[in-house]
JSON list of C-alpha atoms and ligand atoms in Angstrom, two decimals:
[
{"chain": "A", "resi": 108, "resn": "MET", "atom": "CA", "xyz": [0.27, -8.61, 7.49]},
{"chain": "A", "resi": 109, "resn": "LYS", "atom": "CA", "xyz": [3.89, -8.24, 6.56]},
{"chain": "A", "resi": 110, "resn": "LEU", "atom": "CA", "xyz": [5.04, -4.69, 7.08]},
{"chain": "A", "resi": 111, "resn": "ILE", "atom": "CA", "xyz": [8.16, -2.57, 7.18]},
{"chain": "A", "resi": 112, "resn": "PHE", "atom": "CA", "xyz": [8.23, 0.55, 9.39]},
{"chain": "A", "resi": 113, "resn": "LEU", "atom": "CA", "xyz": [10.31, 3.49, 8.21]},
{"chain": "A", "resi": 114, "resn": "GLY", "atom": "CA", "xyz": [11.00, 6.87, 9.75]},
{"chain": "A", "resi": 115, "resn": "PRO", "atom": "CA", "xyz": [13.62, 8.98, 11.50]},
{"chain": "A", "resi": 116, "resn": "PRO", "atom": "CA", "xyz": [14.88, 8.22, 15.02]},
{"chain": "A", "resi": 117, "resn": "GLY", "atom": "CA", "xyz": [12.41, 9.42, 17.62]},
{"chain": "A", "resi": 118, "resn": "VAL", "atom": "CA", "xyz": [9.40, 9.49, 15.31]},
{"chain": "A", "resi": 119, "resn": "GLY", "atom": "CA", "xyz": [7.54, 6.99, 17.49]},
{"chain": "A", "resi": 120, "resn": "LYS", "atom": "CA", "xyz": [7.49, 4.08, 15.10]},
{"chain": "A", "resi": 121, "resn": "GLY", "atom": "CA", "xyz": [8.58, 1.62, 17.78]},
{"chain": "A", "resi": 122, "resn": "THR", "atom": "CA", "xyz": [5.58, 2.60, 19.92]},
{"chain": "A", "resi": 123, "resn": "GLN", "atom": "CA", "xyz": [3.20, 2.22, 16.99]},
{"chain": "A", "resi": 124, "resn": "ALA", "atom": "CA", "xyz": [4.83, -1.07, 15.97]},
{"chain": "A", "resi": 125, "resn": "THR", "atom": "CA", "xyz": [4.19, -2.48, 19.44]},
{"chain": "A", "resi": 126, "resn": "ILE", "atom": "CA", "xyz": [0.51, -1.48, 19.30]},
{"chain": "A", "resi": 127, "resn": "LEU", "atom": "CA", "xyz": [-0.04, -2.80, 15.77]},
{"chain": "A", "resi": 128, "resn": "ALA", "atom": "CA", "xyz": [1.83, -6.05, 16.41]},
{"chain": "A", "resi": 129, "resn": "GLU", "atom": "CA", "xyz": [-0.50, -6.77, 19.30]},
{"chain": "A", "resi": 130, "resn": "LYS", "atom": "CA", "xyz": [-3.57, -5.94, 17.23]},
{"chain": "A", "resi": 131, "resn": "LEU", "atom": "CA", "xyz": [-2.45, -8.23, 14.39]},
{"chain": "A", "resi": 132, "resn": "SER", "atom": "CA", "xyz": [-0.89, -10.89, 16.66]},
{"chain": "A", "resi": 133, "resn": "VAL", "atom": "CA", "xyz": [2.36, -10.80, 14.71]},
{"chain": "A", "resi": 134, "resn": "PRO", "atom": "CA", "xyz": [5.90, -10.32, 16.07]},
{"chain": "A", "resi": 135, "resn": "HIS", "atom": "CA", "xyz": [7.34, -6.82, 16.35]},
{"chain": "A", "resi": 136, "resn": "ILE", "atom": "CA", "xyz": [10.90, -7.21, 15.14]},
{"chain": "A", "resi": 137, "resn": "SER", "atom": "CA", "xyz": [12.93, -4.20, 16.25]},
{"chain": "A", "resi": 138, "resn": "THR", "atom": "CA", "xyz": [16.51, -4.59, 15.08]},
{"chain": "A", "resi": 139, "resn": "GLY", "atom": "CA", "xyz": [17.61, -1.86, 17.50]},
{"chain": "A", "resi": 140, "resn": "GLU", "atom": "CA", "xyz": [16.07, -3.75, 20.42]},
{"chain": "A", "resi": 141, "resn": "MET", "atom": "CA", "xyz": [17.58, -7.03, 19.25]},
{"chain": "A", "resi": 142, "resn": "LEU", "atom": "CA", "xyz": [21.02, -5.43, 19.13]},
{"chain": "A", "resi": 143, "resn": "ARG", "atom": "CA", "xyz": [20.61, -3.76, 22.54]},
{"chain": "A", "resi": 144, "resn": "ALA", "atom": "CA", "xyz": [19.60, -7.12, 24.03]},
{"chain": "A", "resi": 145, "resn": "GLN", "atom": "CA", "xyz": [22.77, -8.67, 22.61]},
{"chain": "A", "resi": 146, "resn": "VAL", "atom": "CA", "xyz": [24.86, -5.87, 24.11]},
{"chain": "A", "resi": 147, "resn": "ALA", "atom": "CA", "xyz": [23.17, -6.33, 27.49]},
{"chain": "A", "resi": 148, "resn": "ALA", "atom": "CA", "xyz": [23.77, -10.08, 27.36]},
{"chain": "A", "resi": 149, "resn": "GLY", "atom": "CA", "xyz": [27.45, -9.54, 26.50]},
{"chain": "A", "resi": 150, "resn": "SER", "atom": "CA", "xyz": [27.24, -11.95, 23.57]},
{"chain": "A", "resi": 151, "resn": "GLU", "atom": "CA", "xyz": [29.82, -12.10, 20.79]},
{"chain": "A", "resi": 152, "resn": "LEU", "atom": "CA", "xyz": [27.50, -10.09, 18.54]},
{"chain": "A", "resi": 153, "resn": "GLY", "atom": "CA", "xyz": [26.83, -7.63, 21.37]},
{"chain": "A", "resi": 154, "resn": "LEU", "atom": "CA", "xyz": [30.53, -7.03, 21.93]},
{"chain": "A", "resi": 155, "resn": "LYS", "atom": "CA", "xyz": [30.98, -6.44, 18.20]},
{"chain": "A", "resi": 156, "resn": "VAL", "atom": "CA", "xyz": [28.21, -3.86, 17.88]},
{"chain": "A", "resi": 157, "resn": "LYS", "atom": "CA", "xyz": [28.35, -1.95, 21.18]},
{"chain": "A", "resi": 158, "resn": "SER", "atom": "CA", "xyz": [30.72, 0.81, 20.04]},
{"chain": "A", "resi": 159, "resn": "VAL", "atom": "CA", "xyz": [28.80, 1.22, 16.78]},
{"chain": "A", "resi": 160, "resn": "LEU", "atom": "CA", "xyz": [25.51, 1.69, 18.63]},
{"chain": "A", "resi": 161, "resn": "ASP", "atom": "CA", "xyz": [27.03, 4.10, 21.14]},
{"chain": "A", "resi": 162, "resn": "ALA", "atom": "CA", "xyz": [28.41, 6.24, 18.31]},
{"chain": "A", "resi": 163, "resn": "GLY", "atom": "CA", "xyz": [25.02, 6.43, 16.55]},
{"chain": "A", "resi": 164, "resn": "ALA", "atom": "CA", "xyz": [26.51, 4.76, 13.49]},
{"chain": "A", "resi": 165, "resn": "LEU", "atom": "CA", "xyz": [25.11, 1.79, 11.58]},
{"chain": "A", "resi": 166, "resn": "VAL", "atom": "CA", "xyz": [26.03, -1.84, 12.03]},
{"chain": "A", "resi": 167, "resn": "SER", "atom": "CA", "xyz": [27.33, -3.39, 8.79]},
{"chain": "A", "resi": 168, "resn": "ASP", "atom": "CA", "xyz": [24.79, -4.49, 6.21]},
{"chain": "A", "resi": 169, "resn": "ASP", "atom": "CA", "xyz": [26.12, -8.07, 6.14]},
{"chain": "A", "resi": 170, "resn": "LEU", "atom": "CA", "xyz": [25.83, -8.52, 9.86]},
{"chain": "A", "resi": 171, "resn": "MET", "atom": "CA", "xyz": [22.35, -6.98, 9.98]},
{"chain": "A", "resi": 172, "resn": "LEU", "atom": "CA", "xyz": [21.15, -9.13, 7.12]},
{"chain": "A", "resi": 173, "resn": "GLU", "atom": "CA", "xyz": [22.30, -12.24, 8.95]},
{"chain": "A", "resi": 174, "resn": "VAL", "atom": "CA", "xyz": [20.44, -11.17, 12.10]},
{"chain": "A", "resi": 175, "resn": "VAL", "atom": "CA", "xyz": [17.22, -10.38, 10.21]},
{"chain": "A", "resi": 176, "resn": "LYS", "atom": "CA", "xyz": [17.31, -13.46, 7.96]},
{"chain": "A", "resi": 177, "resn": "ASP", "atom": "CA", "xyz": [17.66, -15.63, 11.01]},
{"chain": "A", "resi": 178, "resn": "ARG", "atom": "CA", "xyz": [14.78, -13.89, 12.83]},
{"chain": "A", "resi": 179, "resn": "LEU", "atom": "CA", "xyz": [12.43, -13.99, 9.81]},
{"chain": "A", "resi": 180, "resn": "SER", "atom": "CA", "xyz": [12.98, -17.72, 9.40]},
{"chain": "A", "resi": 181, "resn": "ALA", "atom": "CA", "xyz": [11.36, -18.38, 12.80]},
{"chain": "A", "resi": 182, "resn": "SER", "atom": "CA", "xyz": [7.93, -19.97, 12.62]},
{"chain": "A", "resi": 183, "resn": "ASP", "atom": "CA", "xyz": [6.19, -17.06, 14.37]},
{"chain": "A", "resi": 184, "resn": "CYS", "atom": "CA", "xyz": [6.84, -14.89, 11.29]},
{"chain": "A", "resi": 185, "resn": "GLU", "atom": "CA", "xyz": [4.84, -17.09, 8.96]},
{"chain": "A", "resi": 186, "resn": "LYS", "atom": "CA", "xyz": [1.59, -15.24, 9.38]},
{"chain": "A", "resi": 187, "resn": "GLY", "atom": "CA", "xyz": [3.16, -11.82, 9.40]},
{"chain": "A", "resi": 188, "resn": "PHE", "atom": "CA", "xyz": [5.60, -9.44, 11.06]},
{"chain": "A", "resi": 189, "resn": "ILE", "atom": "CA", "xyz": [6.46, -5.82, 11.57]},
{"chain": "A", "resi": 190, "resn": "LEU", "atom": "CA", "xyz": [10.06, -5.04, 10.72]},
{"chain": "A", "resi": 191, "resn": "ASP", "atom": "CA", "xyz": [11.04, -1.94, 12.68]},
{"chain": "A", "resi": 192, "resn": "GLY", "atom": "CA", "xyz": [14.50, -0.50, 11.98]},
{"chain": "A", "resi": 193, "resn": "PHE", "atom": "CA", "xyz": [15.35, -2.71, 9.03]},
{"chain": "A", "resi": 194, "resn": "PRO", "atom": "CA", "xyz": [16.09, -2.00, 6.24]},
{"chain": "A", "resi": 195, "resn": "ARG", "atom": "CA", "xyz": [18.04, 1.18, 6.97]},
{"chain": "A", "resi": 196, "resn": "THR", "atom": "CA", "xyz": [20.23, 1.39, 3.86]},
{"chain": "A", "resi": 197, "resn": "LEU", "atom": "CA", "xyz": [19.64, 0.76, 0.17]},
{"chain": "A", "resi": 198, "resn": "PRO", "atom": "CA", "xyz": [21.77, -2.41, 0.13]},
{"chain": "A", "resi": 199, "resn": "GLN", "atom": "CA", "xyz": [19.68, -3.73, 3.05]},
{"chain": "A", "resi": 200, "resn": "ALA", "atom": "CA", "xyz": [16.46, -2.92, 1.17]},
{"chain": "A", "resi": 201, "resn": "GLU", "atom": "CA", "xyz": [17.73, -4.66, -1.94]},
{"chain": "A", "resi": 202, "resn": "ALA", "atom": "CA", "xyz": [18.85, -7.70, 0.06]},
{"chain": "A", "resi": 203, "resn": "LEU", "atom": "CA", "xyz": [15.45, -7.86, 1.76]},
{"chain": "A", "resi": 204, "resn": "SER", "atom": "CA", "xyz": [13.68, -7.71, -1.61]},
{"chain": "A", "resi": 205, "resn": "SER", "atom": "CA", "xyz": [15.84, -10.62, -2.81]},
{"chain": "A", "resi": 206, "resn": "LEU", "atom": "CA", "xyz": [15.07, -12.58, 0.33]},
{"chain": "A", "resi": 207, "resn": "PHE", "atom": "CA", "xyz": [11.32, -12.02, -0.13]},
{"chain": "A", "resi": 208, "resn": "LYS", "atom": "CA", "xyz": [11.61, -13.06, -3.78]},
{"chain": "A", "resi": 209, "resn": "GLU", "atom": "CA", "xyz": [13.52, -16.24, -2.88]},
{"chain": "A", "resi": 210, "resn": "GLN", "atom": "CA", "xyz": [10.73, -17.14, -0.47]},
{"chain": "A", "resi": 211, "resn": "SER", "atom": "CA", "xyz": [7.96, -16.06, -2.87]},
{"chain": "A", "resi": 212, "resn": "LEU", "atom": "CA", "xyz": [6.80, -13.75, -0.12]},
{"chain": "A", "resi": 213, "resn": "GLU", "atom": "CA", "xyz": [4.81, -10.63, -0.89]},
{"chain": "A", "resi": 214, "resn": "PHE", "atom": "CA", "xyz": [4.94, -7.94, 1.79]},
{"chain": "A", "resi": 215, "resn": "ASP", "atom": "CA", "xyz": [2.06, -5.53, 2.30]},
{"chain": "A", "resi": 216, "resn": "GLY", "atom": "CA", "xyz": [3.84, -2.23, 2.50]},
{"chain": "A", "resi": 217, "resn": "ALA", "atom": "CA", "xyz": [6.42, 0.09, 3.98]},
{"chain": "A", "resi": 218, "resn": "CYS", "atom": "CA", "xyz": [4.84, 2.53, 6.43]},
{"chain": "A", "resi": 219, "resn": "LEU", "atom": "CA", "xyz": [6.66, 5.85, 6.51]},
{"chain": "A", "resi": 220, "resn": "PHE", "atom": "CA", "xyz": [6.17, 7.85, 9.73]},
{"chain": "A", "resi": 221, "resn": "SER", "atom": "CA", "xyz": [6.96, 11.53, 9.47]},
{"chain": "A", "resi": 222, "resn": "VAL", "atom": "CA", "xyz": [6.95, 14.52, 11.80]},
{"chain": "A", "resi": 223, "resn": "ASP", "atom": "CA", "xyz": [8.81, 17.82, 11.73]},
{"chain": "A", "resi": 224, "resn": "GLU", "atom": "CA", "xyz": [12.31, 17.96, 13.19]},
{"chain": "A", "resi": 225, "resn": "LYS", "atom": "CA", "xyz": [11.36, 20.11, 16.16]},
{"chain": "A", "resi": 226, "resn": "ALA", "atom": "CA", "xyz": [8.82, 17.55, 17.34]},
{"chain": "A", "resi": 227, "resn": "ILE", "atom": "CA", "xyz": [11.47, 14.86, 17.07]},
{"chain": "A", "resi": 228, "resn": "ALA", "atom": "CA", "xyz": [13.89, 16.81, 19.24]},
{"chain": "A", "resi": 229, "resn": "GLU", "atom": "CA", "xyz": [11.17, 17.14, 21.91]},
{"chain": "A", "resi": 230, "resn": "ARG", "atom": "CA", "xyz": [10.32, 13.45, 21.81]},
{"chain": "A", "resi": 231, "resn": "MET", "atom": "CA", "xyz": [13.97, 12.48, 22.07]},
{"chain": "A", "resi": 232, "resn": "ALA", "atom": "CA", "xyz": [14.39, 14.71, 25.11]},
{"chain": "A", "resi": 233, "resn": "SER", "atom": "CA", "xyz": [11.52, 12.98, 26.92]},
{"chain": "A", "resi": 234, "resn": "ARG", "atom": "CA", "xyz": [12.71, 9.52, 25.86]},
{"chain": "A", "resi": 235, "resn": "ARG", "atom": "CA", "xyz": [16.15, 10.43, 27.20]},
{"chain": "A", "resi": 236, "resn": "ALA", "atom": "CA", "xyz": [14.59, 11.16, 30.56]},
{"chain": "A", "resi": 237, "resn": "GLU", "atom": "CA", "xyz": [12.57, 7.94, 30.57]},
{"chain": "A", "resi": 238, "resn": "GLU", "atom": "CA", "xyz": [14.78, 5.24, 29.08]},
{"chain": "A", "resi": 239, "resn": "ASN", "atom": "CA", "xyz": [18.34, 6.38, 29.64]},
{"chain": "A", "resi": 240, "resn": "ARG", "atom": "CA", "xyz": [19.58, 4.79, 26.41]},
{"chain": "A", "resi": 241, "resn": "SER", "atom": "CA", "xyz": [23.30, 5.21, 25.77]},
{"chain": "A", "resi": 242, "resn": "ASP", "atom": "CA", "xyz": [22.64, 6.37, 22.19]},
{"chain": "A", "resi": 243, "resn": "ASP", "atom": "CA", "xyz": [20.18, 9.10, 23.13]},
{"chain": "A", "resi": 244, "resn": "SER", "atom": "CA", "xyz": [22.55, 11.93, 24.11]},
{"chain": "A", "resi": 245, "resn": "PRO", "atom": "CA", "xyz": [21.97, 15.12, 22.08]},
{"chain": "A", "resi": 246, "resn": "GLU", "atom": "CA", "xyz": [25.25, 14.63, 20.17]},
{"chain": "A", "resi": 247, "resn": "VAL", "atom": "CA", "xyz": [24.57, 11.01, 19.27]},
{"chain": "A", "resi": 248, "resn": "GLN", "atom": "CA", "xyz": [21.00, 11.91, 18.42]},
{"chain": "A", "resi": 249, "resn": "ALA", "atom": "CA", "xyz": [22.16, 14.56, 15.94]},
{"chain": "A", "resi": 250, "resn": "LYS", "atom": "CA", "xyz": [24.48, 11.99, 14.40]},
{"chain": "A", "resi": 251, "resn": "ARG", "atom": "CA", "xyz": [21.65, 9.46, 14.11]},
{"chain": "A", "resi": 252, "resn": "ILE", "atom": "CA", "xyz": [19.43, 11.98, 12.34]},
{"chain": "A", "resi": 253, "resn": "ALA", "atom": "CA", "xyz": [22.26, 12.78, 9.91]},
{"chain": "A", "resi": 254, "resn": "VAL", "atom": "CA", "xyz": [22.78, 9.06, 9.28]},
{"chain": "A", "resi": 255, "resn": "TYR", "atom": "CA", "xyz": [19.04, 8.68, 8.67]},
{"chain": "A", "resi": 256, "resn": "ASN", "atom": "CA", "xyz": [18.93, 11.55, 6.17]},
{"chain": "A", "resi": 257, "resn": "GLU", "atom": "CA", "xyz": [21.95, 10.23, 4.33]},
{"chain": "A", "resi": 258, "resn": "GLN", "atom": "CA", "xyz": [21.45, 6.47, 4.36]},
{"chain": "A", "resi": 259, "resn": "THR", "atom": "CA", "xyz": [17.84, 5.68, 5.16]},
{"chain": "A", "resi": 260, "resn": "ALA", "atom": "CA", "xyz": [15.84, 8.51, 3.55]},
{"chain": "A", "resi": 261, "resn": "PRO", "atom": "CA", "xyz": [16.58, 7.14, 0.03]},
{"chain": "A", "resi": 262, "resn": "LEU", "atom": "CA", "xyz": [14.42, 4.12, 0.95]},
{"chain": "A", "resi": 263, "resn": "VAL", "atom": "CA", "xyz": [11.35, 6.34, 0.71]},
{"chain": "A", "resi": 264, "resn": "ASP", "atom": "CA", "xyz": [11.75, 6.55, -3.07]},
{"chain": "A", "resi": 265, "resn": "PHE", "atom": "CA", "xyz": [12.76, 2.90, -3.25]},
{"chain": "A", "resi": 266, "resn": "TYR", "atom": "CA", "xyz": [9.42, 1.80, -1.75]},
{"chain": "A", "resi": 267, "resn": "ARG", "atom": "CA", "xyz": [7.46, 4.50, -3.55]},
{"chain": "A", "resi": 268, "resn": "ASP", "atom": "CA", "xyz": [8.81, 3.17, -6.86]},
{"chain": "A", "resi": 269, "resn": "LEU", "atom": "CA", "xyz": [7.63, -0.31, -5.88]},
{"chain": "A", "resi": 270, "resn": "SER", "atom": "CA", "xyz": [4.19, 1.22, -5.12]},
{"chain": "A", "resi": 271, "resn": "LYS", "atom": "CA", "xyz": [4.58, -0.03, -1.55]},
{"chain": "A", "resi": 272, "resn": "LEU", "atom": "CA", "xyz": [4.88, 3.25, 0.35]},
{"chain": "A", "resi": 273, "resn": "ILE", "atom": "CA", "xyz": [2.20, 3.94, 2.97]},
{"chain": "A", "resi": 274, "resn": "GLU", "atom": "CA", "xyz": [2.57, 7.42, 4.44]},
{"chain": "A", "resi": 275, "resn": "VAL", "atom": "CA", "xyz": [1.52, 8.12, 8.02]},
{"chain": "A", "resi": 276, "resn": "ASN", "atom": "CA", "xyz": [1.57, 11.58, 9.55]},
{"chain": "A", "resi": 277, "resn": "ALA", "atom": "CA", "xyz": [3.08, 10.86, 12.98]},
{"chain": "A", "resi": 278, "resn": "GLU", "atom": "CA", "xyz": [2.24, 14.21, 14.57]},
{"chain": "A", "resi": 279, "resn": "GLY", "atom": "CA", "xyz": [-0.10, 14.28, 17.51]},
{"chain": "A", "resi": 280, "resn": "ASP", "atom": "CA", "xyz": [-0.50, 11.98, 20.49]},
{"chain": "A", "resi": 281, "resn": "ILE", "atom": "CA", "xyz": [-0.01, 8.20, 20.42]},
{"chain": "A", "resi": 282, "resn": "ASP", "atom": "CA", "xyz": [-3.73, 7.43, 20.01]},
{"chain": "A", "resi": 283, "resn": "SER", "atom": "CA", "xyz": [-4.25, 9.79, 17.12]},
{"chain": "A", "resi": 284, "resn": "VAL", "atom": "CA", "xyz": [-1.22, 8.40, 15.27]},
{"chain": "A", "resi": 285, "resn": "THR", "atom": "CA", "xyz": [-2.51, 4.86, 15.86]},
{"chain": "A", "resi": 286, "resn": "LYS", "atom": "CA", "xyz": [-5.83, 5.89, 14.33]},
{"chain": "A", "resi": 287, "resn": "LYS", "atom": "CA", "xyz": [-4.09, 7.31, 11.26]},
{"chain": "A", "resi": 288, "resn": "LEU", "atom": "CA", "xyz": [-1.98, 4.16, 10.95]},
{"chain": "A", "resi": 289, "resn": "PHE", "atom": "CA", "xyz": [-4.96, 1.81, 11.22]},
{"chain": "A", "resi": 290, "resn": "SER", "atom": "CA", "xyz": [-6.90, 3.82, 8.70]},
{"chain": "A", "resi": 291, "resn": "ALA", "atom": "CA", "xyz": [-3.95, 3.84, 6.24]},
{"chain": "A", "resi": 292, "resn": "LEU", "atom": "CA", "xyz": [-3.92, 0.02, 6.56]},
{"chain": "A", "resi": 293, "resn": "ASN", "atom": "CA", "xyz": [-7.73, -0.28, 6.28]},
{"chain": "A", "resi": 294, "resn": "LEU", "atom": "CA", "xyz": [-7.95, -1.72, 9.79]},
{"chain": "A", "resi": 295, "resn": "SER", "atom": "CA", "xyz": [-10.68, -0.73, 12.20]},
{"chain": "B", "resi": 544, "resn": "LIG", "atom": "P1", "xyz": [15.36, 4.20, 16.69]},
{"chain": "B", "resi": 544, "resn": "LIG", "atom": "O1", "xyz": [14.12, 3.38, 16.86]},
{"chain": "B", "resi": 544, "resn": "LIG", "atom": "O2", "xyz": [15.53, 5.24, 17.73]},
{"chain": "B", "resi": 544, "resn": "LIG", "atom": "O3", "xyz": [15.50, 4.75, 15.30]},
{"chain": "B", "resi": 544, "resn": "LIG", "atom": "P2", "xyz": [16.76, 1.70, 16.82]},
{"chain": "B", "resi": 544, "resn": "LIG", "atom": "O4", "xyz": [16.42, 1.22, 18.18]},
{"chain": "B", "resi": 544, "resn": "LIG", "atom": "O5", "xyz": [15.99, 1.15, 15.67]},
{"chain": "B", "resi": 544, "resn": "LIG", "atom": "O6", "xyz": [16.64, 3.28, 16.83]},
{"chain": "B", "resi": 544, "resn": "LIG", "atom": "O7", "xyz": [18.30, 1.43, 16.50]},
{"chain": "B", "resi": 544, "resn": "LIG", "atom": "C1", "xyz": [19.35, 1.77, 17.40]},
{"chain": "B", "resi": 544, "resn": "LIG", "atom": "C2", "xyz": [20.73, 1.53, 16.74]},
{"chain": "B", "resi": 544, "resn": "LIG", "atom": "O8", "xyz": [20.85, 0.14, 16.34]},
{"chain": "B", "resi": 544, "resn": "LIG", "atom": "C3", "xyz": [21.00, 2.30, 15.45]},
{"chain": "B", "resi": 544, "resn": "LIG", "atom": "O9", "xyz": [21.44, 3.62, 15.68]},
{"chain": "B", "resi": 544, "resn": "LIG", "atom": "C4", "xyz": [22.09, 1.42, 14.79]},
{"chain": "B", "resi": 544, "resn": "LIG", "atom": "O10", "xyz": [23.35, 1.61, 15.37]},
{"chain": "B", "resi": 544, "resn": "LIG", "atom": "C5", "xyz": [21.64, 0.02, 15.14]},
{"chain": "B", "resi": 544, "resn": "LIG", "atom": "N1", "xyz": [20.77, -0.57, 14.07]},
{"chain": "B", "resi": 544, "resn": "LIG", "atom": "C6", "xyz": [19.46, -0.93, 14.20]},
{"chain": "B", "resi": 544, "resn": "LIG", "atom": "N2", "xyz": [18.97, -1.41, 13.05]},
{"chain": "B", "resi": 544, "resn": "LIG", "atom": "C7", "xyz": [19.98, -1.34, 12.15]},
{"chain": "B", "resi": 544, "resn": "LIG", "atom": "C8", "xyz": [20.11, -1.66, 10.78]},
{"chain": "B", "resi": 544, "resn": "LIG", "atom": "N3", "xyz": [19.08, -2.13, 10.07]},
{"chain": "B", "resi": 544, "resn": "LIG", "atom": "N4", "xyz": [21.32, -1.45, 10.18]},
{"chain": "B", "resi": 544, "resn": "LIG", "atom": "C9", "xyz": [22.34, -0.97, 10.85]},
{"chain": "B", "resi": 544, "resn": "LIG", "atom": "N5", "xyz": [22.31, -0.64, 12.15]},
{"chain": "B", "resi": 544, "resn": "LIG", "atom": "C10", "xyz": [21.15, -0.81, 12.81]}
]
């Protein structure tokens, strides 16, 4: 299956992506994780994006597209993939559609994970305690939610208009969300 995962920061889509990727034996492509790995390795790309990540802002569309294009061209993506964290802006979504068209590739759907804002704040607080990510402070988190509402939320209508939107209620514990996800994808 070829899937896109959409949803606000802290909604738990990375967790679900990991579980589903294992079930389907396809790569889980988290652009956030790819960028953090580059920062940790001190690569040229990492040096370029570190301050952007720390501020909770978005890396430029051109740069992201290059990163994703390169990753999707790897042979392990042939049988499927879960794109987690990309696209995050309308230009990225349009560029991804063009890329799919060029490759005559049909993707299966964009899974939208949603929960109410209070639940997100609670999840972020526990993730902060566990992972110690530099972009998880309350201030940066508020900024990331604002960026999501402004730049990423319009993708919901974009994929709905393409009849590709798959909505998943992400409230409840990990197992119950996984069940809802599998059932939305007709997996058992
Ligand atoms: P989360 O899963 O909490 O929403 P991610 O790990 O996906 O966050 O992303 C962390 C950061 O990486 C983002 O705040 C942003 O700075 C950068 N990033 C990741 N994906 C993209 C993208 N598609 N476009 C621009 N910036 C991105």
